GROMACS .gro file of C-alpha atoms in nm:
model
  500
    1MET     CA    1   0.003   0.000  -0.007
    2ARG     CA    2   0.162   0.332  -0.088
    3TYR     CA    3  -0.112   0.568   0.075
    4ASN     CA    4   0.039   0.801   0.329
    5ARG     CA    5  -0.180   1.073   0.368
    6GLY     CA    6  -0.178   1.228   0.728
    7VAL     CA    7   0.173   1.113   0.803
    8ASN     CA    8   0.359   1.412   0.977
    9LYS     CA    9   0.080   1.632   0.953
   10PRO     CA   10   0.082   1.890   1.247
   11ASP     CA   11  -0.224   1.844   1.500
   12PHE     CA   12  -0.311   2.236   1.536
   13HIS     CA   13  -0.424   2.348   1.860
   14GLU     CA   14  -0.495   2.735   1.984
   15CYS     CA   15  -0.207   2.973   1.897
   16PRO     CA   16  -0.048   3.159   2.188
   17LEU     CA   17   0.038   3.433   1.992
   18GLY     CA   18  -0.306   3.523   1.940
   19GLY     CA   19  -0.294   3.678   1.613
   20PHE     CA   20  -0.310   3.347   1.403
   21SER     CA   21  -0.643   3.231   1.594
   22ARG     CA   22  -0.796   3.541   1.457
   23GLY     CA   23  -0.680   3.479   1.117
   24ASN     CA   24  -0.413   3.675   1.061
   25LEU     CA   25  -0.140   3.465   0.922
   26SER     CA   26   0.080   3.754   0.782
   27HIS     CA   27   0.273   3.780   1.080
   28CYS     CA   28   0.326   3.436   1.185
   29PRO     CA   29   0.678   3.340   1.135
   30TYR     CA   30   0.608   2.965   1.163
   31VAL     CA   31   0.332   2.924   0.858
   32GLY     CA   32   0.613   2.872   0.575
   33GLU     CA   33   0.784   2.616   0.793
   34GLY     CA   34   0.471   2.432   0.789
   35SER     CA   35   0.515   2.353   1.182
   36CYS     CA   36   0.522   2.533   1.497
   37PRO     CA   37   0.713   2.517   1.801
   38TRP     CA   38   0.387   2.515   2.001
   39ASP     CA   39   0.224   2.242   1.775
   40SER     CA   40  -0.039   2.476   1.750
   41GLY     CA   41  -0.278   2.698   1.498
   42CYS     CA   42  -0.626   2.750   1.503
   43ILE     CA   43  -0.885   2.536   1.342
   44GLU     CA   44  -0.997   2.785   1.145
   45ASN     CA   45  -0.682   2.814   0.945
   46ARG     CA   46  -0.564   2.486   0.949
   47GLU     CA   47  -0.697   2.441   0.585
   48ASP     CA   48  -0.488   2.773   0.483
   49VAL     CA   49  -0.201   2.593   0.654
   50ASN     CA   50  -0.244   2.282   0.476
   51VAL     CA   51  -0.294   2.466   0.150
   52MET     CA   52   0.027   2.627   0.172
   53ASN     CA   53   0.224   2.299   0.276
   54TYR     CA   54   0.047   2.129  -0.046
   55GLU     CA   55   0.166   2.378  -0.288
   56LYS     CA   56   0.540   2.366  -0.116
   57GLU     CA   57   0.494   1.978  -0.166
   58TYR     CA   58   0.336   2.037  -0.503
   59ALA     CA   59   0.649   2.259  -0.624
   60LYS     CA   60   0.917   2.023  -0.458
   61LYS     CA   61   0.772   1.734  -0.689
   62LEU     CA   62   0.686   1.934  -1.012
   63THR     CA   63   0.944   1.859  -1.262
   64THR     CA   64   0.953   1.852  -1.661
   65PRO     CA   65   0.832   1.528  -1.840
   66GLU     CA   66   1.197   1.479  -1.984
   67GLU     CA   67   1.332   1.445  -1.638
   68ALA     CA   68   1.024   1.247  -1.509
   69VAL     CA   69   1.051   0.961  -1.764
   70LYS     CA   70   1.421   0.918  -1.660
   71ILE     CA   71   1.266   0.687  -1.376
   72VAL     CA   72   1.183   0.413  -1.654
   73LYS     CA   73   1.435   0.154  -1.707
   74SER     CA   74   1.471  -0.166  -1.912
   75GLY     CA   75   1.211  -0.453  -1.830
   76ASP     CA   76   0.955  -0.188  -1.663
   77TRP     CA   77   0.610  -0.245  -1.663
   78VAL     CA   78   0.440   0.111  -1.741
   79ASP     CA   79   0.106   0.148  -1.653
   80TYR     CA   80  -0.114   0.452  -1.864
   81GLY     CA   81  -0.377   0.424  -1.662
   82TRP     CA   82  -0.754   0.382  -1.854
   83CYS     CA   83  -0.871   0.599  -2.176
   84ALA     CA   84  -0.899   0.987  -2.137
   85ASN     CA   85  -0.633   0.942  -1.849
   86HIS     CA   86  -0.346   0.814  -2.096
   87PRO     CA   87  -0.061   1.079  -2.049
   88ARG     CA   88   0.041   1.295  -2.315
   89VAL     CA   89   0.354   1.492  -2.260
   90LEU     CA   90   0.502   1.218  -2.081
   91ASP     CA   91   0.410   0.961  -2.331
   92LYS     CA   92   0.554   1.219  -2.583
   93ALA     CA   93   0.871   1.244  -2.381
   94LEU     CA   94   0.943   0.874  -2.305
   95ALA     CA   95   0.888   0.831  -2.687
   96GLU     CA   96   1.174   1.052  -2.763
   97ARG     CA   97   1.395   0.925  -2.505
   98MET     CA   98   1.336   0.558  -2.663
   99ILE     CA   99   1.438   0.688  -2.990
  100LYS     CA  100   1.742   0.858  -2.834
  101GLU     CA  101   1.827   0.535  -2.643
  102PRO     CA  102   1.771   0.226  -2.839
  103GLY     CA  103   1.924   0.047  -2.557
  104LEU     CA  104   1.604   0.084  -2.329
  105THR     CA  105   1.411  -0.205  -2.418
  106ASP     CA  106   1.146  -0.482  -2.311
  107LEU     CA  107   0.914  -0.189  -2.183
  108LYS     CA  108   0.555  -0.332  -2.109
  109PHE     CA  109   0.277  -0.078  -2.130
  110ARG     CA  110  -0.052  -0.126  -2.004
  111GLY     CA  111  -0.383   0.076  -2.099
  112GLY     CA  112  -0.729   0.037  -2.240
  113VAL     CA  113  -0.978   0.227  -2.471
  114ALA     CA  114  -0.683   0.434  -2.598
  115LEU     CA  115  -0.833   0.754  -2.769
  116TRP     CA  116  -0.537   0.820  -2.963
  117MET     CA  117  -0.208   0.643  -3.070
  118PRO     CA  118   0.051   0.597  -2.792
  119GLU     CA  119   0.358   0.768  -2.895
  120VAL     CA  120   0.577   0.510  -2.759
  121ALA     CA  121   0.402   0.293  -3.048
  122LYS     CA  122   0.478   0.531  -3.305
  123ILE     CA  123   0.866   0.495  -3.283
  124PRO     CA  124   1.083   0.351  -3.572
  125ASN     CA  125   1.213   0.039  -3.372
  126ALA     CA  126   0.881  -0.002  -3.147
  127LYS     CA  127   0.843  -0.364  -3.190
  128GLU     CA  128   1.205  -0.415  -3.062
  129GLN     CA  129   1.190  -0.198  -2.766
  130MET     CA  130   0.814  -0.223  -2.630
  131CYS     CA  131   0.483  -0.424  -2.636
  132TRP     CA  132   0.140  -0.274  -2.562
  133ASN     CA  133  -0.109  -0.435  -2.346
  134SER     CA  134  -0.460  -0.349  -2.340
  135TRP     CA  135  -0.745  -0.446  -2.114
  136HIS     CA  136  -1.009  -0.343  -2.385
  137ALA     CA  137  -0.888  -0.254  -2.739
  138SER     CA  138  -1.024   0.078  -2.931
  139GLY     CA  139  -0.943   0.109  -3.296
  140TYR     CA  140  -0.607   0.227  -3.226
  141GLU     CA  141  -0.494  -0.064  -3.000
  142ARG     CA  142  -0.664  -0.305  -3.289
  143LYS     CA  143  -0.395  -0.188  -3.511
  144LEU     CA  144  -0.125  -0.264  -3.255
  145THR     CA  145  -0.248  -0.594  -3.237
  146ASP     CA  146  -0.259  -0.641  -3.601
  147ASN     CA  147   0.096  -0.504  -3.629
  148GLY     CA  148   0.225  -0.754  -3.366
  149ILE     CA  149   0.285  -0.508  -3.093
  150GLY     CA  150  -0.031  -0.524  -2.913
  151TYR     CA  151  -0.162  -0.808  -2.697
  152TYR     CA  152  -0.506  -0.868  -2.504
  153ALA     CA  153  -0.555  -0.914  -2.147
  154PRO     CA  154  -0.899  -1.140  -2.117
  155LEU     CA  155  -1.084  -1.043  -1.822
  156ARG     CA  156  -1.438  -0.897  -1.703
  157PHE     CA  157  -1.363  -0.543  -1.659
  158SER     CA  158  -1.521  -0.566  -1.299
  159GLU     CA  159  -1.242  -0.761  -1.184
  160LEU     CA  160  -0.966  -0.527  -1.283
  161PRO     CA  161  -0.867  -0.325  -0.967
  162ARG     CA  162  -0.861  -0.701  -0.801
  163ASN     CA  163  -0.641  -0.808  -1.079
  164TYR     CA  164  -0.385  -0.550  -0.993
  165ARG     CA  165  -0.419  -0.590  -0.585
  166ASP     CA  166  -0.415  -0.971  -0.545
  167ASN     CA  167  -0.268  -1.091  -0.903
  168ILE     CA  168  -0.029  -0.862  -1.053
  169LYS     CA  169   0.087  -0.686  -0.730
  170HIS     CA  170   0.359  -0.471  -0.852
  171VAL     CA  171   0.381  -0.157  -1.135
  172ASP     CA  172   0.723  -0.049  -1.195
  173VAL     CA  173   0.592   0.323  -1.299
  174THR     CA  174   0.235   0.490  -1.355
  175PHE     CA  175   0.181   0.778  -1.581
  176ILE     CA  176  -0.190   0.921  -1.593
  177GLN     CA  177  -0.335   1.257  -1.685
  178VAL     CA  178  -0.523   1.432  -1.380
  179ALA     CA  179  -0.713   1.711  -1.315
  180PRO     CA  180  -0.554   2.041  -1.101
  181MET     CA  181  -0.486   1.953  -0.758
  182ASP     CA  182  -0.757   2.107  -0.525
  183LYS     CA  183  -0.688   2.282  -0.211
  184HIS     CA  184  -0.699   1.952   0.012
  185GLY     CA  185  -0.439   1.815  -0.195
  186TYR     CA  186  -0.598   1.587  -0.410
  187PHE     CA  187  -0.571   1.525  -0.785
  188ASN     CA  188  -0.937   1.405  -0.938
  189PHE     CA  189  -0.906   1.119  -1.188
  190GLY     CA  190  -1.162   1.324  -1.399
  191LEU     CA  191  -1.307   1.101  -1.656
  192SER     CA  192  -1.184   0.768  -1.546
  193ALA     CA  193  -1.236   0.619  -1.213
  194SER     CA  194  -1.214   0.264  -1.325
  195ASP     CA  195  -0.905   0.083  -1.180
  196ILE     CA  196  -0.674   0.371  -1.121
  197ALA     CA  197  -0.665   0.393  -0.777
  198ALA     CA  198  -0.588   0.013  -0.738
  199VAL     CA  199  -0.297   0.072  -1.001
  200ILE     CA  200  -0.123   0.375  -0.783
  201GLU     CA  201  -0.170   0.131  -0.471
  202VAL     CA  202   0.063  -0.093  -0.624
  203SER     CA  203   0.286   0.119  -0.808
  204GLU     CA  204   0.656   0.157  -0.733
  205LYS     CA  205   0.674   0.527  -0.867
  206VAL     CA  206   0.348   0.745  -0.974
  207VAL     CA  207   0.405   1.038  -1.200
  208VAL     CA  208   0.106   1.260  -1.241
  209GLU     CA  209   0.026   1.503  -1.565
  210VAL     CA  210  -0.197   1.766  -1.456
  211ASN     CA  211  -0.434   1.878  -1.742
  212PRO     CA  212  -0.607   2.199  -1.666
  213LEU     CA  213  -0.894   2.097  -1.882
  214MET     CA  214  -0.958   1.753  -1.763
  215PRO     CA  215  -1.264   1.764  -1.573
  216VAL     CA  216  -1.332   1.694  -1.217
  217VAL     CA  217  -1.586   1.427  -1.200
  218LEU     CA  218  -1.743   1.404  -0.860
  219GLY     CA  219  -1.804   1.019  -0.696
  220GLY     CA  220  -1.783   0.823  -0.380
  221THR     CA  221  -1.450   0.635  -0.339
  222GLU     CA  222  -1.137   0.592  -0.525
  223VAL     CA  223  -1.203   0.886  -0.763
  224SER     CA  224  -0.866   1.085  -0.674
  225VAL     CA  225  -0.496   1.045  -0.532
  226HIS     CA  226  -0.333   1.260  -0.291
  227ILE     CA  227  -0.008   1.426  -0.350
  228ASP     CA  228   0.167   1.247  -0.063
  229ASP     CA  229   0.099   0.963  -0.270
  230VAL     CA  230   0.249   1.102  -0.577
  231ASP     CA  231   0.625   1.099  -0.668
  232PHE     CA  232   0.655   1.343  -0.931
  233ILE     CA  233   0.417   1.617  -1.108
  234VAL     CA  234   0.446   1.750  -1.455
  235GLU     CA  235   0.231   1.975  -1.642
  236ASN     CA  236   0.075   1.998  -1.984
  237GLU     CA  237  -0.027   2.317  -2.144
  238GLY     CA  238  -0.367   2.235  -2.144
  239ILE     CA  239  -0.408   1.971  -2.427
  240PRO     CA  240  -0.793   1.921  -2.517
  241MET     CA  241  -0.976   1.601  -2.420
  242ALA     CA  242  -0.981   1.360  -2.681
  243ASP     CA  243  -1.309   1.327  -2.879
  244LEU     CA  244  -1.508   0.999  -2.953
  245PRO     CA  245  -1.809   1.153  -3.153
  246SER     CA  246  -2.114   0.907  -3.153
  247GLY     CA  247  -2.143   0.921  -3.524
  248VAL     CA  248  -2.460   0.926  -3.743
  249PRO     CA  249  -2.663   0.601  -3.688
  250SER     CA  250  -2.731   0.418  -3.994
  251GLU     CA  251  -3.090   0.268  -4.081
  252ILE     CA  252  -3.015  -0.037  -3.912
  253ASP     CA  253  -2.917   0.093  -3.609
  254GLU     CA  254  -3.235   0.296  -3.612
  255ALA     CA  255  -3.431  -0.005  -3.678
  256VAL     CA  256  -3.285  -0.196  -3.411
  257ALA     CA  257  -3.335   0.113  -3.149
  258LYS     CA  258  -3.692   0.126  -3.257
  259LEU     CA  259  -3.734  -0.259  -3.152
  260ILE     CA  260  -3.555  -0.188  -2.823
  261VAL     CA  261  -3.711   0.171  -2.696
  262PRO     CA  262  -4.072   0.038  -2.647
  263GLU     CA  263  -3.939  -0.249  -2.406
  264ILE     CA  264  -3.802   0.017  -2.164
  265PRO     CA  265  -4.050   0.138  -1.902
  266ASN     CA  266  -4.089   0.449  -1.714
  267GLY     CA  267  -3.864   0.475  -1.397
  268ALA     CA  268  -3.582   0.258  -1.591
  269CYS     CA  269  -3.184   0.246  -1.537
  270LEU     CA  270  -3.025   0.262  -1.841
  271GLN     CA  271  -2.671   0.083  -1.926
  272LEU     CA  272  -2.562   0.159  -2.289
  273GLY     CA  273  -2.243  -0.015  -2.435
  274ILE     CA  274  -1.984   0.110  -2.682
  275GLY     CA  275  -2.119   0.144  -3.077
  276GLY     CA  276  -2.358   0.284  -3.319
  277MET     CA  277  -2.666   0.068  -3.197
  278PRO     CA  278  -2.640   0.157  -2.849
  279ASN     CA  279  -2.594   0.536  -2.938
  280ALA     CA  280  -2.904   0.515  -3.176
  281VAL     CA  281  -3.098   0.383  -2.859
  282GLY     CA  282  -2.992   0.696  -2.651
  283ALA     CA  283  -3.109   0.936  -2.950
  284MET     CA  284  -3.419   0.787  -2.974
  285ILE     CA  285  -3.480   0.764  -2.583
  286ALA     CA  286  -3.422   1.140  -2.583
  287LYS     CA  287  -3.687   1.192  -2.850
  288SER     CA  288  -3.943   0.953  -2.660
  289ASP     CA  289  -4.209   1.002  -2.410
  290LEU     CA  290  -4.022   0.803  -2.134
  291LYS     CA  291  -3.965   0.976  -1.794
  292ASP     CA  292  -3.769   0.941  -1.471
  293LEU     CA  293  -3.501   0.757  -1.642
  294SER     CA  294  -3.177   0.691  -1.448
  295VAL     CA  295  -2.807   0.583  -1.547
  296HIS     CA  296  -2.576   0.312  -1.399
  297THR     CA  297  -2.343   0.258  -1.701
  298GLU     CA  298  -1.962   0.136  -1.740
  299MET     CA  299  -1.917   0.398  -2.004
  300TYR     CA  300  -2.074   0.749  -2.035
  301VAL     CA  301  -2.138   0.863  -2.353
  302ASP     CA  302  -2.267   1.192  -2.511
  303GLY     CA  303  -2.625   0.993  -2.563
  304PHE     CA  304  -2.667   1.023  -2.198
  305VAL     CA  305  -2.624   1.422  -2.208
  306ASP     CA  306  -2.899   1.441  -2.481
  307ILE     CA  307  -3.131   1.248  -2.258
  308ALA     CA  308  -3.052   1.445  -1.943
  309ASN     CA  309  -3.083   1.770  -2.139
  310ALA     CA  310  -3.426   1.632  -2.274
  311GLY     CA  311  -3.553   1.621  -1.883
  312LYS     CA  312  -3.566   1.256  -1.879
  313LEU     CA  313  -3.294   1.155  -1.634
  314THR     CA  314  -3.379   1.227  -1.254
  315CYS     CA  315  -3.221   0.884  -1.107
  316ALA     CA  316  -3.528   0.934  -0.892
  317GLN     CA  317  -3.636   0.590  -0.900
  318LYS     CA  318  -3.295   0.437  -0.844
  319ASN     CA  319  -3.279   0.194  -0.533
  320ILE     CA  320  -2.930   0.274  -0.482
  321ASP     CA  321  -2.712   0.626  -0.572
  322LYS     CA  322  -3.063   0.811  -0.589
  323GLY     CA  323  -2.993   1.096  -0.775
  324ARG     CA  324  -2.687   1.032  -0.935
  325GLN     CA  325  -2.564   0.934  -1.281
  326VAL     CA  326  -2.284   0.661  -1.222
  327PHE     CA  327  -2.050   0.564  -1.445
  328THR     CA  328  -1.685   0.441  -1.409
  329PHE     CA  329  -1.530   0.583  -1.732
  330ALA     CA  330  -1.646   0.857  -1.986
  331ALA     CA  331  -1.558   0.958  -2.349
  332GLY     CA  332  -1.724   1.172  -2.588
  333THR     CA  333  -1.736   1.525  -2.710
  334LYS     CA  334  -1.680   1.870  -2.525
  335LYS     CA  335  -2.055   1.846  -2.477
  336LEU     CA  336  -2.018   1.562  -2.256
  337TYR     CA  337  -1.700   1.683  -2.086
  338ASP     CA  338  -1.841   2.026  -1.997
  339TYR     CA  339  -2.170   1.860  -1.883
  340VAL     CA  340  -1.988   1.612  -1.611
  341ASP     CA  341  -1.742   1.884  -1.491
  342ASN     CA  342  -1.839   1.947  -1.120
  343ASN     CA  343  -2.191   1.805  -1.172
  344PRO     CA  344  -2.338   1.686  -0.879
  345ALA     CA  345  -2.560   1.480  -1.074
  346ILE     CA  346  -2.258   1.268  -1.175
  347MET     CA  347  -2.108   0.997  -0.980
  348ALA     CA  348  -1.791   0.833  -1.084
  349ALA     CA  349  -1.713   0.500  -0.910
  350PRO     CA  350  -1.424   0.227  -0.948
  351VAL     CA  351  -1.517  -0.046  -1.198
  352ASP     CA  352  -1.543  -0.293  -0.892
  353TYR     CA  353  -1.861  -0.117  -0.802
  354VAL     CA  354  -2.007  -0.007  -1.116
  355ASN     CA  355  -1.990  -0.325  -1.312
  356ASP     CA  356  -2.036  -0.580  -1.025
  357ALA     CA  357  -2.368  -0.772  -1.102
  358ARG     CA  358  -2.472  -0.789  -0.743
  359VAL     CA  359  -2.479  -0.400  -0.745
  360VAL     CA  360  -2.673  -0.383  -1.062
  361ALA     CA  361  -2.932  -0.645  -0.941
  362GLN     CA  362  -3.009  -0.400  -0.667
  363ILE     CA  363  -3.150  -0.147  -0.923
  364ASP     CA  364  -3.526  -0.227  -1.046
  365ASN     CA  365  -3.594  -0.225  -1.431
  366PHE     CA  366  -3.241  -0.220  -1.507
  367MET     CA  367  -3.193  -0.219  -1.896
  368SER     CA  368  -2.853  -0.320  -2.036
  369ILE     CA  369  -2.804  -0.263  -2.424
  370ASN     CA  370  -2.482  -0.392  -2.573
  371ASN     CA  371  -2.345  -0.491  -2.897
  372CYS     CA  372  -2.222  -0.827  -3.010
  373ILE     CA  373  -2.042  -0.954  -3.328
  374GLU     CA  374  -2.151  -1.293  -3.391
  375VAL     CA  375  -2.416  -1.545  -3.216
  376ASP     CA  376  -2.454  -1.903  -3.334
  377LEU     CA  377  -2.779  -2.077  -3.331
  378THR     CA  378  -2.772  -2.184  -2.960
  379GLY     CA  379  -2.712  -1.856  -2.806
  380GLN     CA  380  -2.346  -1.821  -2.784
  381VAL     CA  381  -2.230  -1.439  -2.828
  382ALA     CA  382  -1.902  -1.337  -2.962
  383SER     CA  383  -1.841  -0.970  -2.901
  384GLU     CA  384  -1.466  -0.931  -2.884
  385SER     CA  385  -1.305  -1.110  -3.149
  386VAL     CA  386  -1.338  -1.240  -3.540
  387GLY     CA  387  -1.198  -1.541  -3.518
  388HIS     CA  388  -0.860  -1.503  -3.416
  389ARG     CA  389  -0.845  -1.136  -3.477
  390HIS     CA  390  -0.868  -0.918  -3.177
  391ILE     CA  391  -1.141  -0.649  -3.213
  392SER     CA  392  -1.249  -0.516  -2.835
  393GLY     CA  393  -1.274  -0.689  -2.512
  394ALA     CA  394  -1.524  -0.854  -2.281
  395GLY     CA  395  -1.562  -0.533  -2.078
  396GLY     CA  396  -1.884  -0.531  -1.892
  397GLN     CA  397  -2.115  -0.704  -2.106
  398LEU     CA  398  -2.132  -1.033  -1.927
  399ASP     CA  399  -2.187  -0.869  -1.568
  400PHE     CA  400  -2.467  -0.628  -1.703
  401MET     CA  401  -2.615  -0.928  -1.857
  402LEU     CA  402  -2.610  -1.109  -1.506
  403GLY     CA  403  -2.732  -0.788  -1.337
  404ALA     CA  404  -3.006  -0.672  -1.571
  405TYR     CA  405  -3.188  -1.033  -1.529
  406LEU     CA  406  -3.145  -1.050  -1.153
  407SER     CA  407  -3.289  -0.684  -1.143
  408LYS     CA  408  -3.659  -0.671  -1.066
  409GLY     CA  409  -3.833  -0.594  -1.407
  410GLY     CA  410  -3.443  -0.569  -1.553
  411LYS     CA  411  -3.356  -0.711  -1.913
  412SER     CA  412  -3.075  -0.752  -2.112
  413PHE     CA  413  -3.037  -0.704  -2.481
  414LEU     CA  414  -2.770  -0.798  -2.706
  415CYS     CA  415  -2.779  -0.624  -3.047
  416CYS     CA  416  -2.628  -0.637  -3.402
  417SER     CA  417  -2.686  -0.594  -3.781
  418SER     CA  418  -2.830  -0.946  -3.908
  419ALA     CA  419  -2.546  -0.961  -4.188
  420PHE     CA  420  -2.294  -0.757  -4.334
  421LYS     CA  421  -2.114  -0.767  -4.703
  422GLY     CA  422  -1.796  -0.972  -4.708
  423HIS     CA  423  -1.517  -0.856  -4.940
  424ASP     CA  424  -1.636  -1.054  -5.208
  425GLY     CA  425  -1.987  -0.886  -5.219
  426GLU     CA  426  -2.186  -1.158  -5.055
  427ILE     CA  427  -2.393  -1.160  -4.771
  428LYS     CA  428  -2.254  -1.269  -4.440
  429SER     CA  429  -2.499  -1.381  -4.189
  430ARG     CA  430  -2.391  -1.280  -3.822
  431ILE     CA  431  -2.618  -1.549  -3.678
  432VAL     CA  432  -2.426  -1.862  -3.775
  433PRO     CA  433  -2.485  -2.245  -3.703
  434THR     CA  434  -2.144  -2.228  -3.505
  435LEU     CA  435  -1.891  -1.980  -3.429
  436THR     CA  436  -1.638  -1.874  -3.638
  437PRO     CA  437  -1.299  -2.099  -3.509
  438GLY     CA  438  -1.096  -1.862  -3.303
  439ASP     CA  439  -1.401  -1.643  -3.208
  440ALA     CA  440  -1.376  -1.547  -2.808
  441ILE     CA  441  -1.725  -1.645  -2.648
  442THR     CA  442  -1.806  -1.332  -2.437
  443ALA     CA  443  -2.135  -1.451  -2.317
  444THR     CA  444  -2.219  -1.815  -2.294
  445ARG     CA  445  -2.595  -1.942  -2.433
  446THR     CA  446  -2.712  -1.951  -2.089
  447ASN     CA  447  -2.700  -1.578  -2.030
  448LEU     CA  448  -2.851  -1.474  -2.327
  449ASN     CA  449  -3.188  -1.275  -2.266
  450TYR     CA  450  -3.319  -1.068  -2.554
  451PHE     CA  451  -3.153  -1.062  -2.893
  452VAL     CA  452  -3.225  -0.801  -3.151
  453THR     CA  453  -3.146  -0.725  -3.522
  454GLU     CA  454  -3.319  -0.499  -3.785
  455TYR     CA  455  -3.567  -0.789  -3.827
  456GLY     CA  456  -3.697  -0.824  -3.482
  457ILE     CA  457  -3.637  -0.902  -3.137
  458VAL     CA  458  -3.658  -1.227  -2.956
  459ASN     CA  459  -3.637  -1.353  -2.597
  460LEU     CA  460  -3.433  -1.698  -2.556
  461LYS     CA  461  -3.473  -1.704  -2.181
  462GLY     CA  462  -3.649  -2.065  -2.122
  463MET     CA  463  -3.560  -2.190  -2.465
  464THR     CA  464  -3.471  -2.535  -2.583
  465THR     CA  465  -3.214  -2.542  -2.833
  466TRP     CA  466  -3.455  -2.612  -3.113
  467GLN     CA  467  -3.674  -2.306  -3.018
  468ARG     CA  468  -3.366  -2.093  -2.998
  469ALA     CA  469  -3.257  -2.195  -3.335
  470GLU     CA  470  -3.624  -2.120  -3.458
  471LYS     CA  471  -3.624  -1.776  -3.290
  472LEU     CA  472  -3.268  -1.699  -3.405
  473ILE     CA  473  -3.346  -1.759  -3.783
  474SER     CA  474  -3.674  -1.572  -3.737
  475VAL     CA  475  -3.453  -1.228  -3.710
  476ALA     CA  476  -3.190  -1.341  -3.933
  477HIS     CA  477  -3.128  -1.181  -4.275
  478PRO     CA  478  -3.397  -1.337  -4.519
  479ASP     CA  479  -3.154  -1.427  -4.779
  480VAL     CA  480  -2.961  -1.671  -4.548
  481ARG     CA  481  -3.271  -1.808  -4.332
  482GLU     CA  482  -3.316  -2.132  -4.580
  483LYS     CA  483  -2.938  -2.218  -4.546
  484LEU     CA  484  -2.960  -2.176  -4.142
  485ILE     CA  485  -3.276  -2.416  -4.109
  486LYS     CA  486  -3.070  -2.667  -4.317
  487ASP     CA  487  -2.762  -2.615  -4.104
  488ALA     CA  488  -3.004  -2.606  -3.758
  489GLU     CA  489  -3.140  -3.003  -3.914
  490SER     CA  490  -2.778  -3.101  -3.966
  491ILE     CA  491  -2.657  -3.022  -3.615
  492GLY     CA  492  -2.938  -3.179  -3.456
  493ILE     CA  493  -3.136  -2.891  -3.349
  494TRP     CA  494  -3.452  -2.833  -3.585
  495ARG     CA  495  -3.784  -3.012  -3.550
  496ASN     CA  496  -4.029  -3.076  -3.820
  497SER     CA  497  -4.284  -2.882  -3.635
  498ASN     CA  498  -4.052  -2.577  -3.644
  499LYS     CA  499  -4.175  -2.253  -3.796
  500ARG     CA  500  -4.036  -2.145  -4.155
   0.00000   0.00000   0.00000
């Protein structure tokens, strides 16, 4: 455990000089020293003295990015935190050092949902000097995997803090972006609570990169780090938070959304996954007649801001965290970043709380809406790879599916387009007799509740294999249904009485 908060802090009592206790700090000769021969100081001004102490400590730990990255040595594990908290100027400085020092090798980086390509991965000899290890791949990290320097760490996202504390146990260096220090000596994590507190706990060295444009996101526990637990501080000039636009929903996205939204009752609590279809659902909810909705979601996106601005998010019906929109990380556009900044309606929390199925189950009418890539005729779901090619990650999909089904009135929806066009121009079904060899199974067939394509919505809970095959084929692309029926017959999950 790194945490040293409160160590060697004076215990203030009444000041025998009198003036200090009246709030006049200007003549006290001991304020600048951070201590007093009488171990004194008045309650009213304790905060002022602490602020001065924190500012002195800040100045002592402040350094340049070039100096800070000198602590990295060959063979180190270097953690970049999560998503918007990945460092900027530290990343650039380390990349420049790696170019100058080709002998700096075997650097192993960790991060997740990168919103830009890390500079360390762009150096000429990246493959010889480093590898990138992702907890959940974005498009940038997918390119690193394709290029042979990126790797995925399979996990349920909810387990990540425990993975650090109980299994990884040691990180050599952590570089993360944070908001400016507050008067109590804390640096808020801003857009990602996620696993960052756990990472810091097991880190040998912690360097924070202060960005004045990082939103301050209020929360419960594990949303900030104290200056006592920081080794070095660097500052960037205010690099804007990276944009992750929602994009314009396709016709298929909108068709799927039209099927899901009527299933959502007033007072429901929403979790939307990453991608066009969940975003389309959010946009449609914002224009709907639904009211008194709540949020408890892994990722907070622009769609939630639209729903809130439409007056539909009150969080008044939540069984827990009443009045708060809860998330573990956020990414979107400036609209989102302005909305979450110091907003009491927002609550960031670590992922082992937000994604915990036991927590989700406590919230009535929980609606979980996520994407998938492929599903077989028995309901096994692949959401993170296409064969052996890695695409994203397991994230919280399974946790939210389990939690939503345990929730009173809850439902989970997995959605995808029924088919896509292959490179040869042929229609390729996303509903298949057996998953593509190499597919990672994200959700087992026992967990699938509602499955949705542009052709319909089906509930697979309580269904036998032949009933599942019939229901899934009913929402497949019309051009492939007859073939899927033959496939189902060949693997013994089709009965003569099945509907065609």
